[in-house]
Every structure is written in C-alpha cells, then in structure tokens.
Short mmCIF file of N, CA and C in Angstrom, two decimals:
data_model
loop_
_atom_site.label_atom_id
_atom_site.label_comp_id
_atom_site.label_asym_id
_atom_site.label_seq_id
_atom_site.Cartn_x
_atom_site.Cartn_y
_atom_site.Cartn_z
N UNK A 1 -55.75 -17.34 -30.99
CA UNK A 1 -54.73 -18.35 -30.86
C UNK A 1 -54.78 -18.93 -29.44
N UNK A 2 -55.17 -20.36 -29.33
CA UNK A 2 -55.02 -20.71 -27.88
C UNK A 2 -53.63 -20.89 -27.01
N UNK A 3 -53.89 -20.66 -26.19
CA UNK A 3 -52.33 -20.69 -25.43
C UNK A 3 -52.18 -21.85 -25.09
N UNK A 4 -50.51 -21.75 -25.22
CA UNK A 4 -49.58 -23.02 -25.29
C UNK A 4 -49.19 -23.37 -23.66
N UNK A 5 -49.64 -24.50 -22.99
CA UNK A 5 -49.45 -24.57 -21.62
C UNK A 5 -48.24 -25.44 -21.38
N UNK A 6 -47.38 -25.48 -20.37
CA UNK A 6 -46.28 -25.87 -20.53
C UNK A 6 -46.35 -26.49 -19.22
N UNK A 7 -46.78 -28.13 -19.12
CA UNK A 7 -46.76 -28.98 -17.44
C UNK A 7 -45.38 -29.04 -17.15
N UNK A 8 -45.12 -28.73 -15.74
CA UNK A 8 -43.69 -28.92 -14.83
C UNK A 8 -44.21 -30.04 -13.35
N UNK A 9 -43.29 -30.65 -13.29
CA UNK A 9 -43.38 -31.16 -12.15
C UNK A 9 -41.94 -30.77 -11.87
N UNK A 10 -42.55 -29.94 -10.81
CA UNK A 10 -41.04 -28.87 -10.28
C UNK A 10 -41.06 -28.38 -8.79
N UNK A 11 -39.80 -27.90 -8.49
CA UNK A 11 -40.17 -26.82 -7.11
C UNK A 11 -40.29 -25.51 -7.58
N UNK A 12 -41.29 -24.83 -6.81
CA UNK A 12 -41.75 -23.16 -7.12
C UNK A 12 -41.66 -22.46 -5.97
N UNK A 13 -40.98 -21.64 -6.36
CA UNK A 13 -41.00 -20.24 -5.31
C UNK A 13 -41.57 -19.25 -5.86
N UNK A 14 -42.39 -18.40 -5.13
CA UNK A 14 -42.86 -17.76 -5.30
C UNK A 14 -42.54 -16.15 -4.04
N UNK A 15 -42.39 -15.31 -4.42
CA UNK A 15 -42.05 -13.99 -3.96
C UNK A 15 -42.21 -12.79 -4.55
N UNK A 16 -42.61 -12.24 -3.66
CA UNK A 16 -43.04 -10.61 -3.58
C UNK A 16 -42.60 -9.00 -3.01
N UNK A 17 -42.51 -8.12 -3.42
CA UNK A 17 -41.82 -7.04 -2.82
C UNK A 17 -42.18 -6.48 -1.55
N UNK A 18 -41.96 -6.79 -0.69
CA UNK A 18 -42.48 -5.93 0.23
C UNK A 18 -42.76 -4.30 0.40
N UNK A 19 -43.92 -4.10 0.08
CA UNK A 19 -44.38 -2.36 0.24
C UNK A 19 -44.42 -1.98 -1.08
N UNK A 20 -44.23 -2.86 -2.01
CA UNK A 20 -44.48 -2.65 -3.45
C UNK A 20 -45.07 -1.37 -3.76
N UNK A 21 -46.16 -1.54 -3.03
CA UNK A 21 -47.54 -0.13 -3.82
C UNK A 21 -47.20 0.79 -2.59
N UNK A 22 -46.45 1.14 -1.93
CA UNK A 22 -46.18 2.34 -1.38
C UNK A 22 -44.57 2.97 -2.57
N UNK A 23 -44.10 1.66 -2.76
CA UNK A 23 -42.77 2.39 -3.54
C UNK A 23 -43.37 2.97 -4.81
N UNK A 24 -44.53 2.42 -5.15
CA UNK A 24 -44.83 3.05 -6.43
C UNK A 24 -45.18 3.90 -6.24
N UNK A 25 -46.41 4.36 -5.23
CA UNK A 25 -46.81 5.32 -4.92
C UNK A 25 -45.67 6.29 -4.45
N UNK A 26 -44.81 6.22 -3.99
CA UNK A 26 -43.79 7.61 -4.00
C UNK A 26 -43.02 7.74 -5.23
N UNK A 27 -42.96 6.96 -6.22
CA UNK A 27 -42.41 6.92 -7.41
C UNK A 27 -43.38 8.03 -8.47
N UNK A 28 -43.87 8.96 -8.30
CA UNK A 28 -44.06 10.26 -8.83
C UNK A 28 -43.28 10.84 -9.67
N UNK A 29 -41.93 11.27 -9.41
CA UNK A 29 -41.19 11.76 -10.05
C UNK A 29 -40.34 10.72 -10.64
N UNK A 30 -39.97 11.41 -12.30
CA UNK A 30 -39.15 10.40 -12.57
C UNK A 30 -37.93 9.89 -12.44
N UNK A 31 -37.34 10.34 -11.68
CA UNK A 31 -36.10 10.25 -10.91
C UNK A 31 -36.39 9.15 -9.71
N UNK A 32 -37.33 9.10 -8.77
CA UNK A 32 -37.89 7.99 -8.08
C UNK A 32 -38.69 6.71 -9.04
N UNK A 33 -38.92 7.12 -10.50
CA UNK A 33 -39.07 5.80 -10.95
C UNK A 33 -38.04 5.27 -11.64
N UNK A 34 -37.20 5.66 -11.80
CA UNK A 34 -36.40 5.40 -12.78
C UNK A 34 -35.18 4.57 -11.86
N UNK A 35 -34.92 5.24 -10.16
CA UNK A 35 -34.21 4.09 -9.34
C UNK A 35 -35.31 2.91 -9.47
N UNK A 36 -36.66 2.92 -9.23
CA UNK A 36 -37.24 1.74 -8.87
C UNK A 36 -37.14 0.79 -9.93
N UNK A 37 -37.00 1.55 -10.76
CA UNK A 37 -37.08 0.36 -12.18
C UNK A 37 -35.41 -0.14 -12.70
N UNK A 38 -34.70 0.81 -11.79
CA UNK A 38 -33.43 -0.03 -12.00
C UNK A 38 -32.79 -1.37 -10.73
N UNK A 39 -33.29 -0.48 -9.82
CA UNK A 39 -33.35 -1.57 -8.52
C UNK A 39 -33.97 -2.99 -9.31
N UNK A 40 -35.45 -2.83 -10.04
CA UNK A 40 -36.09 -4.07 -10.18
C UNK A 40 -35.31 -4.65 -11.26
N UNK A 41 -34.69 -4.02 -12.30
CA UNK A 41 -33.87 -4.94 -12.91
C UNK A 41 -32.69 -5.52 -13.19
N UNK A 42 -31.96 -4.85 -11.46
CA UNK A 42 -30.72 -5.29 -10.95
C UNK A 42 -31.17 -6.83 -10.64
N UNK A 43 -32.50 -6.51 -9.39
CA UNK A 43 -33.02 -7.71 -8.69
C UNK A 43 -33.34 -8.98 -9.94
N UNK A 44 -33.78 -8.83 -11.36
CA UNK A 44 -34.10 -9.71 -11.86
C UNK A 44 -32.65 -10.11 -12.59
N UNK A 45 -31.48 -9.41 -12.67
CA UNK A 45 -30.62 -10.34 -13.27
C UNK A 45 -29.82 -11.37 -12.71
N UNK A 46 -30.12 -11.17 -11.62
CA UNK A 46 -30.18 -12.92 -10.73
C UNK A 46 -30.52 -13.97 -11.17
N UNK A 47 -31.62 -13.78 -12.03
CA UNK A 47 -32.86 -15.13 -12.35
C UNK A 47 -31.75 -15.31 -13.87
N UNK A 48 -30.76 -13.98 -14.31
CA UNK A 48 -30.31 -14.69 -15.49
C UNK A 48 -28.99 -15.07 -15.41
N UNK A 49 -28.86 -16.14 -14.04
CA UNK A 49 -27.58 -16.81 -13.80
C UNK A 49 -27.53 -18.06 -15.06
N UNK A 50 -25.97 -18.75 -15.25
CA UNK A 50 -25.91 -19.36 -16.16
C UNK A 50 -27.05 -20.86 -15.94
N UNK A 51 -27.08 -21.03 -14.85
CA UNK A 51 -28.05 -21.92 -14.57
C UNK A 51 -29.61 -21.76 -15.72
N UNK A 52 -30.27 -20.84 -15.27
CA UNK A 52 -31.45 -20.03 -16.11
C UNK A 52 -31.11 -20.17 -17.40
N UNK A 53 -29.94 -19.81 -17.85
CA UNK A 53 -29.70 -19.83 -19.28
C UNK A 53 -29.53 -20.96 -19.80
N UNK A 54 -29.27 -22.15 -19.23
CA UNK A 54 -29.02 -23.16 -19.58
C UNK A 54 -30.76 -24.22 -19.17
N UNK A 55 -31.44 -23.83 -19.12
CA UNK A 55 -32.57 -24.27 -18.67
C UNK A 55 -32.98 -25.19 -17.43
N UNK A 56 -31.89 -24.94 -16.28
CA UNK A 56 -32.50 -25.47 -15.23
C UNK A 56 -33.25 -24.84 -14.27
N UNK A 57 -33.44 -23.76 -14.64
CA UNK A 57 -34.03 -22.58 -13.68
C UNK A 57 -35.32 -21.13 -14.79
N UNK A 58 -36.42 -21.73 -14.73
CA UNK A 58 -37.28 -20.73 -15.38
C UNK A 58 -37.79 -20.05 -14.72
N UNK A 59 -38.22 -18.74 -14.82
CA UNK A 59 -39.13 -17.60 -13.95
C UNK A 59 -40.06 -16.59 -14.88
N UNK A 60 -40.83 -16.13 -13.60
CA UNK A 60 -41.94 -15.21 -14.54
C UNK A 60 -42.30 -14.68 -13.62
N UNK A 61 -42.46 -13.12 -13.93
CA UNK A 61 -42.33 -12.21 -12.99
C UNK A 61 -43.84 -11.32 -13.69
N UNK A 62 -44.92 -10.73 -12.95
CA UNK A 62 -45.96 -10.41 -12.84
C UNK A 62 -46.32 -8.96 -11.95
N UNK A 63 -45.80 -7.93 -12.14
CA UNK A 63 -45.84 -6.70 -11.05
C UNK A 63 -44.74 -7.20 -10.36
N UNK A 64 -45.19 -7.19 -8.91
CA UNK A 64 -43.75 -7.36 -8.00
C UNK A 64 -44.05 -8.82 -7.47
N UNK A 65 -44.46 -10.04 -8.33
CA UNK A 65 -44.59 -11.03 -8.09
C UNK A 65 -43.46 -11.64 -8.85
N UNK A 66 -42.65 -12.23 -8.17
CA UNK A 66 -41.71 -13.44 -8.93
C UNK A 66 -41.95 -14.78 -9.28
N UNK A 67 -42.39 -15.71 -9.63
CA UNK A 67 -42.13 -17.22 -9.80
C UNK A 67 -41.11 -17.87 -10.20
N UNK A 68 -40.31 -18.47 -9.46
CA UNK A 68 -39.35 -19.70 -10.32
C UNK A 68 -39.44 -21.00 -10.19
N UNK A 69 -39.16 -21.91 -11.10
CA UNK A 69 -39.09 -23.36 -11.13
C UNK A 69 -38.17 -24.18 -11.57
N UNK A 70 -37.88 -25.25 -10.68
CA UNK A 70 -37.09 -25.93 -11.57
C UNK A 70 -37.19 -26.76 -12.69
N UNK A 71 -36.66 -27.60 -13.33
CA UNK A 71 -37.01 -28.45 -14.36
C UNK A 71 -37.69 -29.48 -13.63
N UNK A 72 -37.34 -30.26 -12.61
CA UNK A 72 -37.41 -31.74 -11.74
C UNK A 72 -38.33 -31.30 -10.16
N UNK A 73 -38.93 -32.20 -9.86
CA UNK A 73 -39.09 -32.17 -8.40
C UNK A 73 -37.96 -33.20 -7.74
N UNK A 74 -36.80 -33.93 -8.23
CA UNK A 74 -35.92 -34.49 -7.76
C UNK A 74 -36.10 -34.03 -6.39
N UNK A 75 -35.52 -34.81 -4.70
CA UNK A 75 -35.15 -34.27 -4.23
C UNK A 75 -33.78 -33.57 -4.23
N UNK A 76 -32.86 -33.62 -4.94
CA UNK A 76 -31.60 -33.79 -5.35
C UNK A 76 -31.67 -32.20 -5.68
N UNK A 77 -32.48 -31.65 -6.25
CA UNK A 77 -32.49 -29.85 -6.57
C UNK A 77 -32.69 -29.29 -5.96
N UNK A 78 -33.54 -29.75 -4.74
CA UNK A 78 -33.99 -28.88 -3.55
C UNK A 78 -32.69 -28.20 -3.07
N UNK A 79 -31.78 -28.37 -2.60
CA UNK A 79 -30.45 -27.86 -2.16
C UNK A 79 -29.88 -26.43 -2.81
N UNK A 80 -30.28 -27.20 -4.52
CA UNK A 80 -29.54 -25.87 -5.68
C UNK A 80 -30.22 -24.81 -5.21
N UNK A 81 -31.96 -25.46 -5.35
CA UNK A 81 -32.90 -24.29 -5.83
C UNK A 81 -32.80 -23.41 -4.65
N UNK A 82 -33.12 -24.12 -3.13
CA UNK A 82 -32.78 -22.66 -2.17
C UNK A 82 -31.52 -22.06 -2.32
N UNK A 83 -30.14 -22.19 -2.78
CA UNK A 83 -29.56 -21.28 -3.06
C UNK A 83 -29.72 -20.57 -4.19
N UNK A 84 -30.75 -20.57 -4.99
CA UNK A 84 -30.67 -20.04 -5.72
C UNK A 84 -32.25 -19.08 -5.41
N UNK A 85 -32.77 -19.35 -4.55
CA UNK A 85 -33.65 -18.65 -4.10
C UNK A 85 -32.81 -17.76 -2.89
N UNK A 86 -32.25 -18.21 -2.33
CA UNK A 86 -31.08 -17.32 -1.15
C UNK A 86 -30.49 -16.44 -1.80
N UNK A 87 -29.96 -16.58 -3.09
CA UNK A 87 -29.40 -15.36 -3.99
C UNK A 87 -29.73 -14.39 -4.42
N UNK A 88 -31.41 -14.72 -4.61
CA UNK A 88 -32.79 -13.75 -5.36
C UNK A 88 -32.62 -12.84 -4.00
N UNK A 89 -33.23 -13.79 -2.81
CA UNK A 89 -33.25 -12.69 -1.62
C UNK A 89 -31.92 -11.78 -0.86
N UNK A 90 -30.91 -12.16 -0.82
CA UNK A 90 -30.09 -11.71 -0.69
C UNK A 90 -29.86 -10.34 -1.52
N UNK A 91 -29.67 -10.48 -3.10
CA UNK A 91 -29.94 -9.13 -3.57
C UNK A 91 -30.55 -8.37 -2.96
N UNK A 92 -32.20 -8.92 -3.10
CA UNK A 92 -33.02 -7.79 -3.15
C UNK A 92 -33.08 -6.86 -1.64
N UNK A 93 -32.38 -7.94 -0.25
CA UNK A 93 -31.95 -6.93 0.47
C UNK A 93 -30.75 -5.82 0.21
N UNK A 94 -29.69 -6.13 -0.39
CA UNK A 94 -28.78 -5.19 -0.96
C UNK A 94 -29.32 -3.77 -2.03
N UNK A 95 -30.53 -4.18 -2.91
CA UNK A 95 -31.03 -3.67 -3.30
C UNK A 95 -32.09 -2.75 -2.72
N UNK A 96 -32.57 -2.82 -1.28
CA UNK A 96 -33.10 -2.54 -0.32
C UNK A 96 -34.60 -2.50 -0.88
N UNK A 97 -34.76 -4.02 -1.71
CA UNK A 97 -36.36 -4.09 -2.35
C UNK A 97 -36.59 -5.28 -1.55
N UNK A 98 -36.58 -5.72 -0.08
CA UNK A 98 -36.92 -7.21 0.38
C UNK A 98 -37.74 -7.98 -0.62
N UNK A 99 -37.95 -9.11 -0.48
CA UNK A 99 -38.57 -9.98 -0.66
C UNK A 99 -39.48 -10.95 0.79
N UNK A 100 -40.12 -11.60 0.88
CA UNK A 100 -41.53 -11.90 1.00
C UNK A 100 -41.67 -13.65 0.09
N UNK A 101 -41.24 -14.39 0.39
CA UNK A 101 -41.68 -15.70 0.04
C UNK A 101 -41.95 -16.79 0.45
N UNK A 102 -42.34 -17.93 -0.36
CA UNK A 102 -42.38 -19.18 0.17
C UNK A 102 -42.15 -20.35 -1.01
N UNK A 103 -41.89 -21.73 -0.79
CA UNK A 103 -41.61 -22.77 -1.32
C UNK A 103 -43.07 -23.91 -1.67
N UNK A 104 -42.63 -24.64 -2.91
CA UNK A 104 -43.37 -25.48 -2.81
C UNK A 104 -43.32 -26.54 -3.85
N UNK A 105 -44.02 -27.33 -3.82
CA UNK A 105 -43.36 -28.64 -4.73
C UNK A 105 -44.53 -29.40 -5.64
N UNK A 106 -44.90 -29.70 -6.68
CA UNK A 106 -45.97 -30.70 -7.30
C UNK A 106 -45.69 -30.12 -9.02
N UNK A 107 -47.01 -30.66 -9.30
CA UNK A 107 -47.21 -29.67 -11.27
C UNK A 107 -48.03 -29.09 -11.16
N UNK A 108 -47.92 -27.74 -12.23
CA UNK A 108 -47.94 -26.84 -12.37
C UNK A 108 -48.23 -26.78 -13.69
N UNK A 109 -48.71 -26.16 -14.55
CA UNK A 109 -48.96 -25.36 -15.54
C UNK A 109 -48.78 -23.78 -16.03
N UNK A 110 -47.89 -23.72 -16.84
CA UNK A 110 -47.62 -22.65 -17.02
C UNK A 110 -47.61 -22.07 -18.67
N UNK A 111 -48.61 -21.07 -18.61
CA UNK A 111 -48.39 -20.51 -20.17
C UNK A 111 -47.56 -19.19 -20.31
N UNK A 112 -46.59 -20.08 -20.77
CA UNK A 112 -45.08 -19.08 -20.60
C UNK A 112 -44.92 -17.84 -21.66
N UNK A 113 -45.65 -17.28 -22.46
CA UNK A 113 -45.90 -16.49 -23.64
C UNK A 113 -46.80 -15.23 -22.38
N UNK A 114 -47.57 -16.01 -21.44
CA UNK A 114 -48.38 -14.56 -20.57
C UNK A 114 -48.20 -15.06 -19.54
N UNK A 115 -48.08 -13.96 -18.65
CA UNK A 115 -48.19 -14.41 -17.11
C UNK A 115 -49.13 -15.26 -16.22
N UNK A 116 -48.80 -16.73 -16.42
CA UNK A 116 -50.10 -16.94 -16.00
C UNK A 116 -49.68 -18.74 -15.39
N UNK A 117 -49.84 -19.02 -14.13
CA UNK A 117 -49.28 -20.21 -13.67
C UNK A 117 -50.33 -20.62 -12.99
N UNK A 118 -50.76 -22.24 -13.14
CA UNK A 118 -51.77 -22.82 -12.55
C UNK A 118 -51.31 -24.18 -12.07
N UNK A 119 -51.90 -24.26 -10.92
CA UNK A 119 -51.26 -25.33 -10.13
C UNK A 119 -51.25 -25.20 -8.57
N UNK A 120 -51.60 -26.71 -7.75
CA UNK A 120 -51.62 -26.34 -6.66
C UNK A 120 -50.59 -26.09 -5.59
N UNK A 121 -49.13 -26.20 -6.48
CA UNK A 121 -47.73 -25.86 -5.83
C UNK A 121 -47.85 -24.39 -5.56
N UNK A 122 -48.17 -24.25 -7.01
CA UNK A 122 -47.99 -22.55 -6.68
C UNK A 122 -49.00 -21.64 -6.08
N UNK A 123 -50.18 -22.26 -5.91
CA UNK A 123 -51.64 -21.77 -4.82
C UNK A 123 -50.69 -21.55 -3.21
N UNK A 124 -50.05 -23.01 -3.00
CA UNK A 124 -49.52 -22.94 -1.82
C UNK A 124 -48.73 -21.93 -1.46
N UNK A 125 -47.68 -21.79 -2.39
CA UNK A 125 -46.10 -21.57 -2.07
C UNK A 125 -47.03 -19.74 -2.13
N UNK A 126 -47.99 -18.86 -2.96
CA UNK A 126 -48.33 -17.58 -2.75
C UNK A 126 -49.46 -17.41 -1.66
N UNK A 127 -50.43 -18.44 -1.58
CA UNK A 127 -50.82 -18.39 -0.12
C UNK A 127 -50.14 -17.92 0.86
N UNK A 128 -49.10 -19.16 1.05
CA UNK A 128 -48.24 -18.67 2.11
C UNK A 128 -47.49 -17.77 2.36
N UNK A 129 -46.98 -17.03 1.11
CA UNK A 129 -46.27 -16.07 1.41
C UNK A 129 -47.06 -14.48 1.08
N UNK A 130 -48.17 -14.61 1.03
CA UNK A 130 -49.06 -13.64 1.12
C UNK A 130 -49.70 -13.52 2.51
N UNK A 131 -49.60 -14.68 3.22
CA UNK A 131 -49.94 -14.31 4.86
C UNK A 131 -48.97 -14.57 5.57
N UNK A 132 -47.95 -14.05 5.16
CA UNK A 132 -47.08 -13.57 6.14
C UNK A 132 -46.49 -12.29 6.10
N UNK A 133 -47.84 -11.04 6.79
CA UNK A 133 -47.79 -10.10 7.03
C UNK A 133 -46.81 -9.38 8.06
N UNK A 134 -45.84 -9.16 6.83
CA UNK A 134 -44.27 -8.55 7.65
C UNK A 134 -44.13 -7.24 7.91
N UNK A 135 -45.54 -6.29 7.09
CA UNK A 135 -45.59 -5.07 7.05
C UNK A 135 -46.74 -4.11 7.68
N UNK A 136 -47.88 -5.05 7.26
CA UNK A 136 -48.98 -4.14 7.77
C UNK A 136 -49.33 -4.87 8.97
#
C-alpha cells in the first residue's frame, strides 16, 4: 500500500530530549521505566490541547523527537504557535525532561500513518536544533 503524503505549508518545530539515551540507559529497572514513560506522556498531553483537537495544531513524535505544525504559514500564527511551543517546553522542564529545539517555516510533507516528514522546513528547524550542543 503506498503511503498517503499529506503537503503543509506550515510552521514546524521541531524538539528533542535532552540526554534521552542516558535516561534510557538508566531506565533498567522497571520502576525507572515506567517514571520515564509517564514523564513522556505527561510531556505529550500538551500537544492534546483543544487547539490540536480541533485541527490547528498537528504533531508526530519519533523516539524523543517531537514535530509540530501548524495548518498556515500565515504570519498571524507565528505568535499562537510559539506559545504553544513555550507550553511544550515549559512542561517538559517541570517534568524535568528539557527540551532542545528550533523553528521553521515553508512545505513539508508528511506521511502521517508513519513517522516520517520531508521537507526543507523541517531539515532546518532539526539541523538546528541538533547543533546546539547543550550537553556534551
């Protein structure tokens, strides 16, 4: 069955856990996985604000990779979307899982059935926030 690709001309953020593969790696016992996997799905019920539910806000999450987008590249969303990217991060410091991101704007392709986003918004927006080495 070929996959169904879904064009956005949107803003994308893109973000990542900081120390990801060390938390897993101490996640041995299941008592240390079982916080990590609740931490991660405290951190994702953010993405299911009424906004999301109502389809102005889609995401797709890949290991400890996040993506979100909006419907529009309006400039007019830019405003929403960082608060609504300020909200993602904000948790995930409360959650004491930082985040690690960056912004970016054009189309995109996305086959929303598998993890899988193509586009040079989102090349940018994980470029960039893949070299910005906050840890090692």
């Amino acid at each position: 069955m070929p996959l169904q690709w879904t064009r956005r001309e949107s803003w994308v953020a893109v973000f990542d856990v900081l120390g990801f593969a060390s938390l897993v790696e101490e996640a041995e016992h299941e008592v240390s996985l079982a916080i990590l996997t609740d931490q991660i799905e405290e951190l994702l019920q953010v993405l299911d604000s009424d906004e999301a539910q109502h389809g102005r806000l889609k995401s797709i999450v890949f290991s400890d990779t996040i993506v979100i987008f909006t419907q529009t590249s309006e400039p007019r969303d830019y405003p929403w979307f960082l608060l609504q990217c300020r909200n993602l991060i904000k948790e995930s410091i409360n959650l004491r899982l930082p985040l690690r991101g960056a912004i970016s704007v054009g189309v995109t392709h996305v086959a929303e059935e598998h993890p899988i986003v193509l586009g040079k918004p989102f090349l940018e927006a994980f470029r960039y926030c893949e070299d910005q080495d906050w840890i090692g």
